[in-house]
Amino acid sequence: MEAKKRIFSGIQPTNTPHLGNYLGALANWVKLQDEYDCTYSIVDLHSITVRQDPVKLKKQINESYALLLAMGVDPDKSTVFIQSHNCNHAELSWILSCYTQFGELSRMTQFKDKSAKHPENINAGLFTYPVLMAADILAYQADLVPVGIDQKQHLELARNIAQRFNQIYGDVFTMPDAYIPKTGAKVMSLQDPTKKMSKSDENPNASISVLDDRDTIIRKFKRAVTDSDTEVAYREGKDGINNLMSIYSAVTDKTFEEIEKEFAGKGYGDFKLAVGEATADRLAPMQSEFARIIADKAYIQECMKKGAEKAFKTTRKTIQKVYKKVGFLTL
Ligand code: TYM
């Protein structure tokens, strides 16, 4: 029997995941579990490039992990773990940083954006963040990486690093491809639909948390910024409506054509309400499952431990291969 292809992906535990994280990445994590050998991580090492409150971070890591389980990521089928529980990520990251150019990292748009946003804390970790992300992916020899569009540039860098390393030392790393969904790959802010929905947005009406209750979800969609037109149609210049149509399509599986037909002759009010209700319906099962799982501390601990052990074992093989290739002495 042919071995299943491998998948790796991660999410930062900064704040509760939002609808963009869910539609852009997490929903696919769940879907791909039967067909692939999947590893999913709460990437806490990545999250400290921006200053974190330790008490809040600890809570967020635990909740983000429980949310993955609540969503349907199955710890018996997939490897689900916390990044800092597997030291191989940081180890491989150092090696790979010696095969990554300063110029390449300087061109990363996320680095440029984040350093503009936090001019008081442009730390070395923020700069080398994409190398750690490359290490995450390459340590598992991942074939596919389910992410939203905003991570495409980082993935390209991971491929470049892998290719460079392989050119010098032979076939060490599998070349990973991005797996980006057709709809939901870039969910925009509900308050400024030219900007992506983001965990760090200060306006709470700009994003939907996956744990927002039904009334909050409906109210936020009602307040979503649209345009002065009245037609529910996917067209250039209608950024707000285009975003709502993409969300509605992603949560209901309806095509844009079907959506335009459904709302022909109706106003934006009806449409916004439908998007809110459909989104709330989609998130409801995960929310009740989350309430159950978060109360079961022993179960969460057991899953974290099992996940970390599996993750360590898989990645140690890669580290050993890499150490041998670069010429380190084995004991
Ligand atoms: P993070 O934590 O910012 O986001 C997690 C996932 O959500 C996707 N995403 C979006 N998708 C659609 N619309 C949006 N508005 C939106 N915002 C975020 C992201 O593309 C991502 O897939 N660097 C990564 C975490 C990471 C990682 C990895 C991912 C670390 N190592 C290895 C894949 C493989 C990040 O900050 O994602």
Short mmCIF file of C-alpha atoms in Angstrom, two decimals, residues 94-285:
data_model
loop_
_atom_site.label_atom_id
_atom_site.label_comp_id
_atom_site.label_asym_id
_atom_site.label_seq_id
_atom_site.Cartn_x
_atom_site.Cartn_y
_atom_site.Cartn_z
CA TRP A 94 18.77 27.27 13.39
CA ILE A 95 20.22 25.01 10.70
CA LEU A 96 17.91 26.43 8.04
CA SER A 97 18.67 30.00 9.05
CA CYS A 98 22.21 29.36 7.87
CA TYR A 99 20.78 28.58 4.43
CA THR A 100 18.49 31.62 4.23
CA GLN A 101 19.60 34.99 2.95
CA PHE A 102 19.13 38.31 4.71
CA GLY A 103 17.73 39.75 1.47
CA GLU A 104 15.07 37.04 1.20
CA LEU A 105 13.81 37.71 4.71
CA SER A 106 13.84 41.47 4.15
CA ARG A 107 11.37 41.04 1.30
CA MET A 108 8.69 39.27 3.39
CA THR A 109 5.57 41.46 3.43
CA GLN A 110 4.48 40.19 6.85
CA PHE A 111 7.82 41.30 8.31
CA LYS A 112 7.44 44.72 6.70
CA ASP A 113 3.82 45.07 7.94
CA LYS A 114 4.53 43.91 11.48
CA SER A 115 7.65 46.03 11.88
CA ALA A 116 5.67 49.08 10.73
CA LYS A 117 2.98 48.23 13.29
CA HIS A 118 5.40 47.60 16.19
CA PRO A 119 8.32 49.98 15.55
CA GLU A 120 9.33 49.66 19.21
CA ASN A 121 9.91 45.90 18.97
CA ILE A 122 11.48 44.89 15.64
CA ASN A 123 13.18 41.84 17.12
CA ALA A 124 15.34 39.23 15.39
CA GLY A 125 12.59 36.63 15.87
CA LEU A 126 10.17 38.72 13.83
CA PHE A 127 12.77 38.76 11.06
CA THR A 128 13.60 35.03 11.14
CA TYR A 129 9.97 33.94 11.73
CA PRO A 130 9.63 32.52 8.16
CA VAL A 131 12.67 30.27 8.76
CA LEU A 132 10.94 28.69 11.77
CA MET A 133 7.86 28.24 9.62
CA ALA A 134 9.99 26.54 6.94
CA ALA A 135 11.43 24.28 9.66
CA ASP A 136 7.90 23.37 10.81
CA ILE A 137 6.94 22.25 7.33
CA LEU A 138 10.20 20.64 6.23
CA ALA A 139 10.74 18.71 9.50
CA TYR A 140 7.60 16.69 8.67
CA GLN A 141 8.53 16.25 5.01
CA ALA A 142 5.11 17.71 4.22
CA ASP A 143 3.74 17.45 0.68
CA LEU A 144 0.87 19.88 1.28
CA VAL A 145 0.30 22.87 3.53
CA PRO A 146 -3.33 24.03 3.91
CA VAL A 147 -3.20 27.81 4.48
CA GLY A 148 -4.91 31.05 3.51
CA ILE A 149 -3.49 33.29 0.76
CA ASP A 150 -1.55 35.47 3.23
CA GLN A 151 0.88 32.60 3.94
CA LYS A 152 1.75 31.97 0.28
CA GLN A 153 4.90 34.09 0.34
CA HIS A 154 6.20 32.25 3.42
CA LEU A 155 5.55 28.96 1.73
CA GLU A 156 7.47 30.07 -1.36
CA LEU A 157 10.41 30.85 0.92
CA ALA A 158 10.18 27.38 2.52
CA ARG A 159 10.36 25.88 -0.97
CA ASN A 160 13.38 28.01 -1.85
CA ILE A 161 15.19 26.96 1.32
CA ALA A 162 14.38 23.29 0.69
CA GLN A 163 15.56 23.50 -2.89
CA ARG A 164 18.82 25.19 -1.89
CA PHE A 165 19.51 22.58 0.79
CA ASN A 166 18.66 19.71 -1.55
CA GLN A 167 20.93 21.12 -4.25
CA ILE A 168 23.89 21.01 -1.88
CA TYR A 169 23.20 17.77 0.00
CA GLY A 170 20.96 15.64 -2.22
CA ASP A 171 17.29 14.89 -1.63
CA VAL A 172 16.80 15.71 2.03
CA PHE A 173 13.51 17.64 2.03
CA THR A 174 10.17 17.04 0.32
CA MET A 175 9.05 20.09 -1.70
CA PRO A 176 5.81 21.34 -0.10
CA ASP A 177 2.88 22.82 -2.02
CA ALA A 178 0.32 25.27 -0.66
CA TYR A 179 -3.26 24.01 -0.42
CA ILE A 180 -5.52 27.05 -0.69
CA PRO A 181 -9.34 26.84 -0.70
CA LYS A 182 -11.40 28.17 -3.64
CA THR A 183 -13.57 30.31 -1.39
CA GLY A 184 -12.55 31.77 1.96
CA ALA A 185 -8.82 31.94 1.17
CA LYS A 186 -8.83 35.64 2.04
CA VAL A 187 -11.70 36.72 4.27
CA MET A 188 -11.75 40.52 4.56
CA SER A 189 -12.52 42.79 7.51
CA LEU A 190 -16.25 43.47 7.95
CA GLN A 191 -15.47 47.12 8.66
CA ASP A 192 -12.89 47.73 5.94
CA PRO A 193 -13.29 45.13 3.19
CA THR A 194 -10.03 46.21 1.52
CA LYS A 195 -8.10 44.82 4.53
CA LYS A 196 -7.91 41.14 5.52
CA MET A 197 -9.76 39.98 8.63
CA SER A 198 -7.10 39.94 11.34
CA LYS A 199 -6.76 38.79 14.96
CA SER A 200 -5.02 42.03 15.86
CA ASP A 201 -7.77 44.36 14.55
CA GLU A 202 -8.76 46.71 17.34
CA ASN A 203 -12.35 47.12 16.13
CA PRO A 204 -14.32 44.12 17.49
CA ASN A 205 -16.93 44.54 14.75
CA ALA A 206 -14.31 43.92 12.06
CA SER A 207 -14.00 40.21 12.68
CA ILE A 208 -16.07 37.22 13.78
CA SER A 209 -14.49 35.04 16.43
CA VAL A 210 -15.34 31.35 16.00
CA LEU A 211 -16.63 31.50 19.58
CA ASP A 212 -18.92 34.54 19.09
CA ASP A 213 -22.52 33.73 20.05
CA ARG A 214 -25.33 33.71 17.49
CA ASP A 215 -26.63 37.21 18.31
CA THR A 216 -23.18 38.74 18.15
CA ILE A 217 -22.48 37.10 14.79
CA ILE A 218 -25.77 38.35 13.33
CA ARG A 219 -25.24 41.85 14.74
CA LYS A 220 -21.70 42.09 13.33
CA PHE A 221 -22.86 41.04 9.86
CA LYS A 222 -25.72 43.56 10.03
CA ARG A 223 -23.14 46.29 10.65
CA ALA A 224 -20.79 45.10 7.89
CA VAL A 225 -19.66 47.89 5.55
CA THR A 226 -21.05 47.48 2.02
CA ASP A 227 -21.80 50.12 -0.68
CA SER A 228 -24.55 52.45 -1.83
CA ASP A 229 -25.77 50.03 -4.51
CA THR A 230 -28.60 47.57 -3.76
CA GLU A 231 -27.81 44.53 -5.88
CA VAL A 232 -26.33 41.37 -4.36
CA ALA A 233 -23.82 40.60 -7.11
CA TYR A 234 -20.13 39.73 -7.26
CA ARG A 235 -18.50 42.61 -9.11
CA GLU A 236 -15.36 44.71 -9.10
CA GLY A 237 -15.58 47.63 -6.72
CA LYS A 238 -18.16 45.92 -4.47
CA ASP A 239 -15.57 44.78 -1.94
CA GLY A 240 -17.96 44.52 1.01
CA ILE A 241 -20.59 42.51 -0.87
CA ASN A 242 -17.92 40.38 -2.57
CA ASN A 243 -16.56 39.50 0.87
CA LEU A 244 -20.01 38.63 2.25
CA MET A 245 -20.75 36.55 -0.85
CA SER A 246 -17.47 34.66 -0.42
CA ILE A 247 -18.27 33.96 3.23
CA TYR A 248 -21.82 32.86 2.40
CA SER A 249 -20.53 30.64 -0.38
CA ALA A 250 -17.89 29.08 1.89
CA VAL A 251 -20.33 28.32 4.73
CA THR A 252 -23.23 27.08 2.55
CA ASP A 253 -21.34 25.62 -0.47
CA LYS A 254 -23.59 27.70 -2.77
CA THR A 255 -22.05 29.18 -5.93
CA PHE A 256 -22.03 32.96 -6.57
CA GLU A 257 -24.63 32.40 -9.30
CA GLU A 258 -26.96 30.61 -6.89
CA ILE A 259 -26.48 33.37 -4.33
CA GLU A 260 -27.26 36.12 -6.85
CA LYS A 261 -30.46 34.28 -7.81
CA GLU A 262 -31.47 33.70 -4.19
CA PHE A 263 -31.24 37.42 -3.41
CA ALA A 264 -32.46 38.88 -6.71
CA GLY A 265 -34.90 41.68 -5.87
CA LYS A 266 -34.07 41.56 -2.17
CA GLY A 267 -32.05 44.18 -0.29
CA TYR A 268 -28.72 44.06 1.51
CA GLY A 269 -30.54 43.73 4.85
CA ASP A 270 -31.99 40.32 3.94
CA PHE A 271 -28.68 39.19 2.56
CA LYS A 272 -26.65 40.25 5.61
CA LEU A 273 -29.11 38.47 7.90
CA ALA A 274 -28.81 35.28 5.83
CA VAL A 275 -24.99 35.42 5.96
CA GLY A 276 -25.12 35.92 9.74
CA GLU A 277 -27.55 33.04 10.28
CA ALA A 278 -25.67 30.65 7.99
CA THR A 279 -22.36 31.47 9.68
CA ALA A 280 -23.85 31.01 13.17
CA ASP A 281 -25.36 27.66 12.07
CA ARG A 282 -22.01 26.52 10.73
CA LEU A 283 -20.12 27.41 13.92
CA ALA A 284 -22.72 26.17 16.43
CA PRO A 285 -21.70 22.47 16.64
#
